[in-house]
Amino acid sequence: MGEEVRATANGVRSGRVVDGPTNPMVTPLLTDLYQFTMAYAYWKAGKHQERAVFDLFFRKNPFGGEYTIFAGLEECIRFIANFKITEEDISFLKQCLPPSCEDGFFDYLREVDCSDVEVYAISEGSVVFPKVPLLRVEGPIAVVQLLETPFVNLINYASLVTTNAARHRFVAGKSKTLLEFGLRRAQGPDGGIGASKYCYMGGFDATSNVAAGKLFGIPLRGTHSHAFVSSYMRSKSLHGIFGETNQSELAAFTSYALAFPTNFLALVDTYDVMRSGVPNFCAVALALHSLGYKAVGIRLDSGDLAYLSCEARKFFRSVEKELGINDFGKTIITASNDLNEETLDALNKQGHEVDAYGIGTYLVTCYAQAALGCVFKLVEINNQPRIKLSEDVSKVSIPCKKRSYRLYGKEGYPLLDIMIGENEPPPKVGERILCRHPFNESKRAHVVPQHVEELLKCYWPGLSGKQREELPPLEELRERCIKQLDQMRPDHMRRLNPTPYKVSVSTKLYDFIHFLWLNEAPVGELE
Amino acid sequence: MGEEVRATANGVRSGRVVDGPTNPMVTPLLTDLYQFTMAYAYWKAGKHQERAVFDLFFRKNPFGGEYTIFAGLEECIRFIANFKITEEDISFLKQCLPPSCEDGFFDYLREVDCSDVEVYAISEGSVVFPKVPLLRVEGPIAVVQLLETPFVNLINYASLVTTNAARHRFVAGKSKTLLEFGLRRAQGPDGGIGASKYCYMGGFDATSNVAAGKLFGIPLRGTHSHAFVSSYMRSKSLHGIFGETNQSELAAFTSYALAFPTNFLALVDTYDVMRSGVPNFCAVALALHSLGYKAVGIRLDSGDLAYLSCEARKFFRSVEKELGINDFGKTIITASNDLNEETLDALNKQGHEVDAYGIGTYLVTCYAQAALGCVFKLVEINNQPRIKLSEDVSKVSIPCKKRSYRLYGKEGYPLLDIMIGENEPPPKVGERILCRHPFNESKRAHVVPQHVEELLKCYWPGLSGKQREELPPLEELRERCIKQLDQMRPDHMRRLNPTPYKVSVSTKLYDFIHFLWLNEAPVGELE
């Protein structure tokens, strides 16, 4: 379904067809009612075509960290490329709005598409920071408002779970295999499908989710469950002759190996890991060996994973040594069971012999912080800058249509991001520039960049005639993400007390923000 | 899309068509790969048709509470009613599995449906408790295993968010209007759609999510955002003549009232609630009044909601009194801004004048606990009971194909739930029955029920010939949920230190569990 190509006139801009959103439920109605009531009020006031600029950004990095990975852009572009309010949707909207709403508005909605909307965005899979716009969306105010809710929905969770995956990769280390096993615990079906896609982008190696494998080409992994082992019962007639539990487990392993002689990986904790699971696994693995096959490994899903993995490794090494079976000591040990950043960190500290982790619940539901607070704020209308004030400084928005740049230092690390007004000259390599904290007068720094990267690129040109950036395949987004994370200065990335990455504005923008702020803010009266 | 009727041969059982899942991405591939590898191993061993019984249950109530609401059943039934592995899916599965897998297996998969599966479930919208099966699924082991992941996915989040909604309702009180505003912060598109549906089931009154309104008939609510207010700029020419910020807000309110004279509800915190928003609202409301319309109310989205709501109420009352406008003092005050159970509770303690709450992030992402740990355990195969052991007693499963009953006391409250073996005589009204804790020998109680309710009903009869329970409309599920919550003894429901509700087994089942446990568990050896 998600692969179906919805080639509307709108979706075929510049001769290229953009598929519809992965989830066909993502339609123009997947928005808040107030976007439609505002659209009506704008239309009624003759304001609906006024050109507005909105920034989509977040205010705080998740999980106590100092970085975020931006994800969800492709789904946003797929959405607007195929944006069309159907006749059925119009009928429904007529029921939702008061009967006094004029028919002309619905005629207008019938014609609405995103051909007049421009979307500038940071490349998906990039490392991003608070306050810097992930997207700048320009277009007729009524239309751009309709995009707010679906854009924020599509980006919020995507960026959150990609960041979570990247953090798990960071703790696990590069040499470990990371498997996403979260489908059953995800927040709904495409919570699961999205998790699989974005965890792969964030650095996981594979998923258990077959649908995600089909949709996105993500490598799939999985073997068997405890139920598979329990379903093989010991024969009543053998009761008392052989031992108790081992025999049904052995039967299950044998059966699984017969079905998958080249992919034998056994879950060894149904009864007792070291007294039953591992010896049974070895018995079957040795039988496979004598037939010319090589067993893959074991999975531990309970108990003290550090201890059990070390014991299992010892056992495998002794089998290698005693029976002279090459590489048997390297048999893969996979661990699962409610793993998260903390448990991975604890395993590292204890020492372990785990080669691969299967991670579910905590990863896909972003248990440690279940939401990223992305917002969508008006920064300009009819070429007039707008500011959103708040008594809480962290909630004041940065006005104006802006450009953003990432400045790199001598050692190749990004030094800071800077936002400037659209018509200001961009920072130049080798030229000193004063970078100001947007709200704190005393925080500023001179920077001489060795490399300057413009962050916002044109992903949907509207009528601007600009070149549209390609939407790269998932594999490429994953590579960008891994590469960008590698490029960061290590102190921004550490788990404990990471150094905040600096986000700044030009002096001109700083002055303008504070001029506008003073101008708009009411003067308090103490009584 | 979700309303489309997928009338496969399978979906038209007993002459009634069951629609497909709301999200068309819910297909047989939305499962873990290991369900297919196990299916192959079962098939290869000739075990795939063995009759298995699985229980779906959870182990612990969420949010520190002592109850859970069961939701997601209808989606499960829609899924199995239309279960069919397509030719395209088969091709994909062939690529995923090793080339050694035999063609006969794929021929088998082509024919698989759920006509031979039986599903017994507690009614959706019921109050439920740990360990008691929400679903009992019987059928050929290979098929039932394929259902595990989608069933758990469809029930986990649905039950979690319904429970969260019910808990918010409990704190807010019955007289308040509760609006779900979470779409933009939900975990993906159908995280949002699911949240809207299930929060309504759990006792919310309306949603902002237009797609959910269309799919499920949930009442819709919404007015305008801060951007709407900021988009109305003061005229430069009037600068200095009128005050500063008030005029653009007044223009925005006027414009909104012109568009929606019968539905004027204004967001009053863009500049300053008491010095700008509320007076501007009143100016427009009075103008509407003089034209024969009645303004609806205001929304507060920042600041001290308790204080501001009281101040706004005073202002409205003084307008009513001074200008003699009937009921103006009762103008509706809606509050939003990162509300959750704790903030609602704090508002209650402070005293406030809020009539309606708009709740988003914390509600829909279940921020306080982002996952419910539903599991799906094999309890019987070929009429032989199976137990899943674990070193952690709370993870030991209760074996056997079981029946469950809720026993009610004299005062009409449910006293406890009891599970018994399938062939045991059910508890009878007025007859004393000994109810045992499943794992703790010393915990037991005699109960004389005044009313006995069987919990598991047949929602998918398979070939059993049993009558199939109807899937009631959402409105009816919502009523059941509200009624069942009302019926609970208050000490189970309180937020602080609630009394656990008792879940028990019959003496016969207790003895059998412990017989099986001893039989299966390995005997430890201390060295």
Short mmCIF file of C-alpha atoms in Angstrom, two decimals, chain A residues 195-412:
data_model
loop_
_atom_site.label_atom_id
_atom_site.label_comp_id
_atom_site.label_asym_id
_atom_site.label_seq_id
_atom_site.Cartn_x
_atom_site.Cartn_y
_atom_site.Cartn_z
CA ALA A 195 10.42 2.72 14.38
CA SER A 196 11.92 0.09 12.11
CA LYS A 197 12.66 2.64 9.38
CA TYR A 198 14.11 5.31 11.63
CA CYS A 199 16.08 2.99 13.92
CA TYR A 200 17.78 1.71 10.79
CA MET A 201 18.50 5.32 9.81
CA GLY A 202 19.92 5.94 13.28
CA GLY A 203 22.42 3.11 12.95
CA PHE A 204 20.67 -0.18 13.68
CA ASP A 205 21.57 -3.10 11.45
CA ALA A 206 18.29 -4.94 11.04
CA THR A 207 14.69 -5.31 12.22
CA SER A 208 12.33 -8.16 13.02
CA ASN A 209 9.46 -6.30 11.32
CA VAL A 210 8.67 -8.05 8.04
CA ALA A 211 6.45 -5.25 6.72
CA ALA A 212 9.24 -2.72 7.26
CA GLY A 213 11.64 -5.05 5.50
CA LYS A 214 9.33 -5.12 2.52
CA LEU A 215 8.58 -1.38 2.50
CA PHE A 216 12.10 -0.07 3.04
CA GLY A 217 14.49 -2.90 2.18
CA ILE A 218 15.77 -3.12 5.76
CA PRO A 219 17.58 -6.40 6.55
CA LEU A 220 15.39 -8.79 8.55
CA ARG A 221 16.32 -10.95 11.50
CA GLY A 222 14.59 -13.43 13.73
CA THR A 223 14.64 -17.06 14.76
CA HIS A 224 12.24 -18.52 17.31
CA SER A 225 10.48 -17.82 20.61
CA HIS A 226 10.04 -19.60 23.94
CA ALA A 227 6.68 -20.89 22.73
CA PHE A 228 8.47 -22.76 19.96
CA VAL A 229 10.56 -24.56 22.55
CA SER A 230 7.62 -25.24 24.85
CA SER A 231 5.57 -26.59 21.96
CA TYR A 232 7.92 -29.59 21.76
CA MET A 233 6.89 -31.74 24.64
CA ARG A 234 8.88 -34.59 26.01
CA SER A 235 7.46 -37.93 25.10
CA LYS A 236 5.53 -39.38 28.04
CA SER A 237 6.99 -42.81 27.35
CA LEU A 238 10.53 -41.50 27.80
CA HIS A 239 9.67 -39.87 31.11
CA GLY A 240 12.15 -41.01 33.69
CA ILE A 241 14.54 -42.48 31.15
CA PHE A 242 15.98 -39.22 29.90
CA GLY A 243 16.29 -36.07 31.98
CA GLU A 244 13.36 -33.76 32.42
CA THR A 245 13.35 -30.51 30.47
CA ASN A 246 16.35 -30.89 28.24
CA GLN A 247 14.71 -33.31 25.91
CA SER A 248 11.90 -31.06 24.72
CA GLU A 249 14.34 -28.20 24.20
CA LEU A 250 16.67 -30.51 22.33
CA ALA A 251 13.78 -31.67 20.16
CA ALA A 252 12.88 -28.05 19.42
CA PHE A 253 16.46 -27.13 18.54
CA THR A 254 16.83 -30.18 16.34
CA SER A 255 13.63 -29.39 14.56
CA TYR A 256 14.70 -25.79 14.03
CA ALA A 257 18.12 -26.85 12.73
CA LEU A 258 16.51 -29.29 10.31
CA ALA A 259 14.41 -26.43 8.97
CA PHE A 260 17.29 -23.93 8.89
CA PRO A 261 20.58 -25.82 8.72
CA THR A 262 22.41 -22.69 7.51
CA ASN A 263 20.73 -20.31 10.00
CA PHE A 264 20.64 -22.13 13.27
CA LEU A 265 20.35 -19.61 16.10
CA ALA A 266 18.69 -20.91 19.26
CA LEU A 267 16.97 -19.19 22.16
CA VAL A 268 18.64 -20.94 25.08
CA ASP A 269 16.90 -19.64 28.22
CA THR A 270 13.57 -21.47 28.20
CA TYR A 271 14.70 -23.84 30.95
CA ASP A 272 18.22 -23.13 32.16
CA VAL A 273 20.88 -21.44 30.05
CA MET A 274 24.03 -23.22 31.20
CA ARG A 275 22.59 -26.56 32.25
CA SER A 276 20.22 -27.05 29.35
CA GLY A 277 20.13 -24.37 26.63
CA VAL A 278 23.82 -24.04 25.83
CA PRO A 279 24.65 -27.78 25.98
CA ASN A 280 21.60 -28.54 23.82
CA PHE A 281 22.64 -25.86 21.36
CA CYS A 282 26.13 -27.31 21.19
CA ALA A 283 24.81 -30.83 20.66
CA VAL A 284 22.81 -29.65 17.66
CA ALA A 285 25.59 -27.35 16.44
CA LEU A 286 28.06 -30.26 16.52
CA ALA A 287 25.65 -32.44 14.60
CA LEU A 288 25.31 -29.64 12.02
CA HIS A 289 29.09 -29.38 11.93
CA SER A 290 29.48 -33.03 11.14
CA LEU A 291 27.06 -32.52 8.24
CA GLY A 292 29.14 -29.61 6.94
CA TYR A 293 26.98 -26.76 8.31
CA LYS A 294 27.97 -23.99 10.68
CA ALA A 295 25.62 -22.98 13.52
CA VAL A 296 25.08 -19.25 13.87
CA GLY A 297 24.61 -18.68 17.58
CA ILE A 298 22.43 -18.34 20.63
CA ARG A 299 20.06 -15.76 22.09
CA LEU A 300 19.78 -14.98 25.81
CA ASP A 301 16.48 -13.38 26.82
CA SER A 302 16.58 -13.37 30.63
CA GLY A 303 18.83 -13.48 33.64
CA ASP A 304 22.24 -11.90 34.17
CA LEU A 305 23.22 -11.25 30.56
CA ALA A 306 26.80 -10.23 31.37
CA TYR A 307 27.49 -13.35 33.42
CA LEU A 308 25.63 -15.75 31.12
CA SER A 309 27.31 -14.39 27.99
CA CYS A 310 30.74 -14.91 29.59
CA GLU A 311 29.85 -18.43 30.71
CA ALA A 312 28.48 -19.32 27.28
CA ARG A 313 31.63 -17.92 25.63
CA LYS A 314 33.81 -20.06 27.90
CA PHE A 315 31.75 -23.11 27.00
CA PHE A 316 32.05 -22.37 23.26
CA ARG A 317 35.80 -21.86 23.56
CA SER A 318 36.22 -25.11 25.43
CA VAL A 319 34.23 -26.92 22.72
CA GLU A 320 36.49 -25.32 20.11
CA LYS A 321 39.56 -26.44 21.99
CA GLU A 322 38.43 -29.91 23.03
CA LEU A 323 36.89 -30.89 19.72
CA GLY A 324 39.10 -28.81 17.47
CA ILE A 325 36.22 -27.03 15.78
CA ASN A 326 37.55 -23.85 14.23
CA ASP A 327 35.86 -20.61 15.30
CA PHE A 328 33.34 -22.36 17.52
CA GLY A 329 34.49 -20.01 20.28
CA LYS A 330 33.23 -17.14 18.14
CA THR A 331 29.66 -18.44 18.04
CA ILE A 332 27.42 -15.37 18.07
CA ILE A 333 25.79 -14.45 21.37
CA THR A 334 22.71 -12.26 21.05
CA ALA A 335 21.11 -10.67 24.09
CA SER A 336 17.60 -9.28 24.48
CA ASN A 337 15.14 -8.59 27.38
CA ASP A 338 14.14 -5.00 28.06
CA LEU A 339 17.45 -3.47 27.00
CA ASN A 340 18.00 0.28 26.93
CA GLU A 341 20.85 2.78 27.02
CA GLU A 342 21.37 2.23 30.75
CA THR A 343 21.45 -1.54 30.61
CA LEU A 344 23.86 -1.47 27.65
CA ASP A 345 26.09 0.87 29.62
CA ALA A 346 25.89 -1.39 32.67
CA LEU A 347 26.80 -4.43 30.56
CA ASN A 348 29.85 -2.57 29.23
CA LYS A 349 30.94 -1.75 32.74
CA GLN A 350 30.53 -5.32 33.93
CA GLY A 351 32.25 -6.86 30.96
CA HIS A 352 30.36 -9.25 28.69
CA GLU A 353 30.64 -11.41 25.60
CA VAL A 354 27.53 -10.25 23.76
CA ASP A 355 27.92 -9.76 19.99
CA ALA A 356 24.42 -8.58 19.11
CA TYR A 357 21.56 -6.88 20.91
CA GLY A 358 17.85 -7.22 20.20
CA ILE A 359 16.16 -4.06 21.52
CA GLY A 360 12.44 -3.38 21.62
CA THR A 361 10.17 -1.54 24.03
CA TYR A 362 12.54 1.14 25.34
CA LEU A 363 13.87 1.88 21.89
CA VAL A 364 10.70 2.16 19.85
CA THR A 365 8.44 3.84 22.39
CA CYS A 366 11.26 6.21 23.39
CA TYR A 367 10.40 5.24 26.93
CA ALA A 368 12.90 7.64 28.49
CA GLN A 369 11.17 10.57 26.75
CA ALA A 370 8.14 9.73 24.67
CA ALA A 371 7.83 12.99 22.70
CA LEU A 372 9.98 15.60 21.03
CA GLY A 373 8.36 19.01 21.26
CA CYS A 374 8.60 20.21 17.66
CA VAL A 375 6.73 23.43 16.96
CA PHE A 376 5.76 25.38 13.84
CA LYS A 377 5.91 29.14 14.27
CA LEU A 378 5.00 32.07 12.05
CA VAL A 379 8.17 34.13 11.46
CA GLU A 380 7.03 36.42 8.65
CA ILE A 381 3.86 37.45 6.86
CA ASN A 382 3.69 39.70 3.79
CA ASN A 383 7.43 40.30 4.26
CA GLN A 384 6.85 41.58 7.82
CA PRO A 385 8.77 39.66 10.50
CA ARG A 386 6.71 38.21 13.33
CA ILE A 387 7.82 37.13 16.77
CA LYS A 388 6.01 34.82 19.21
CA LEU A 389 6.54 36.18 22.70
CA SER A 390 6.31 34.26 25.90
CA GLU A 391 7.04 34.91 29.52
CA ASP A 392 9.29 31.88 29.27
CA VAL A 393 12.35 33.05 27.26
CA SER A 394 12.99 29.56 25.94
CA LYS A 395 9.61 29.80 24.20
CA VAL A 396 10.24 33.08 22.36
CA SER A 397 10.55 32.37 18.63
CA ILE A 398 13.30 33.80 16.39
CA PRO A 399 11.59 36.04 13.84
CA CYS A 400 12.35 36.65 10.15
CA LYS A 401 12.90 34.53 7.10
CA LYS A 402 16.35 33.20 7.88
CA ARG A 403 19.28 31.27 6.49
CA SER A 404 21.30 28.91 8.71
CA TYR A 405 24.91 27.84 8.44
CA ARG A 406 27.08 25.31 10.19
CA LEU A 407 30.60 26.61 10.78
CA TYR A 408 33.45 24.12 11.00
CA GLY A 409 36.78 24.64 12.78
CA LYS A 410 40.35 23.64 12.05
CA GLU A 411 40.02 20.16 13.40
CA GLY A 412 37.09 19.42 11.15
#
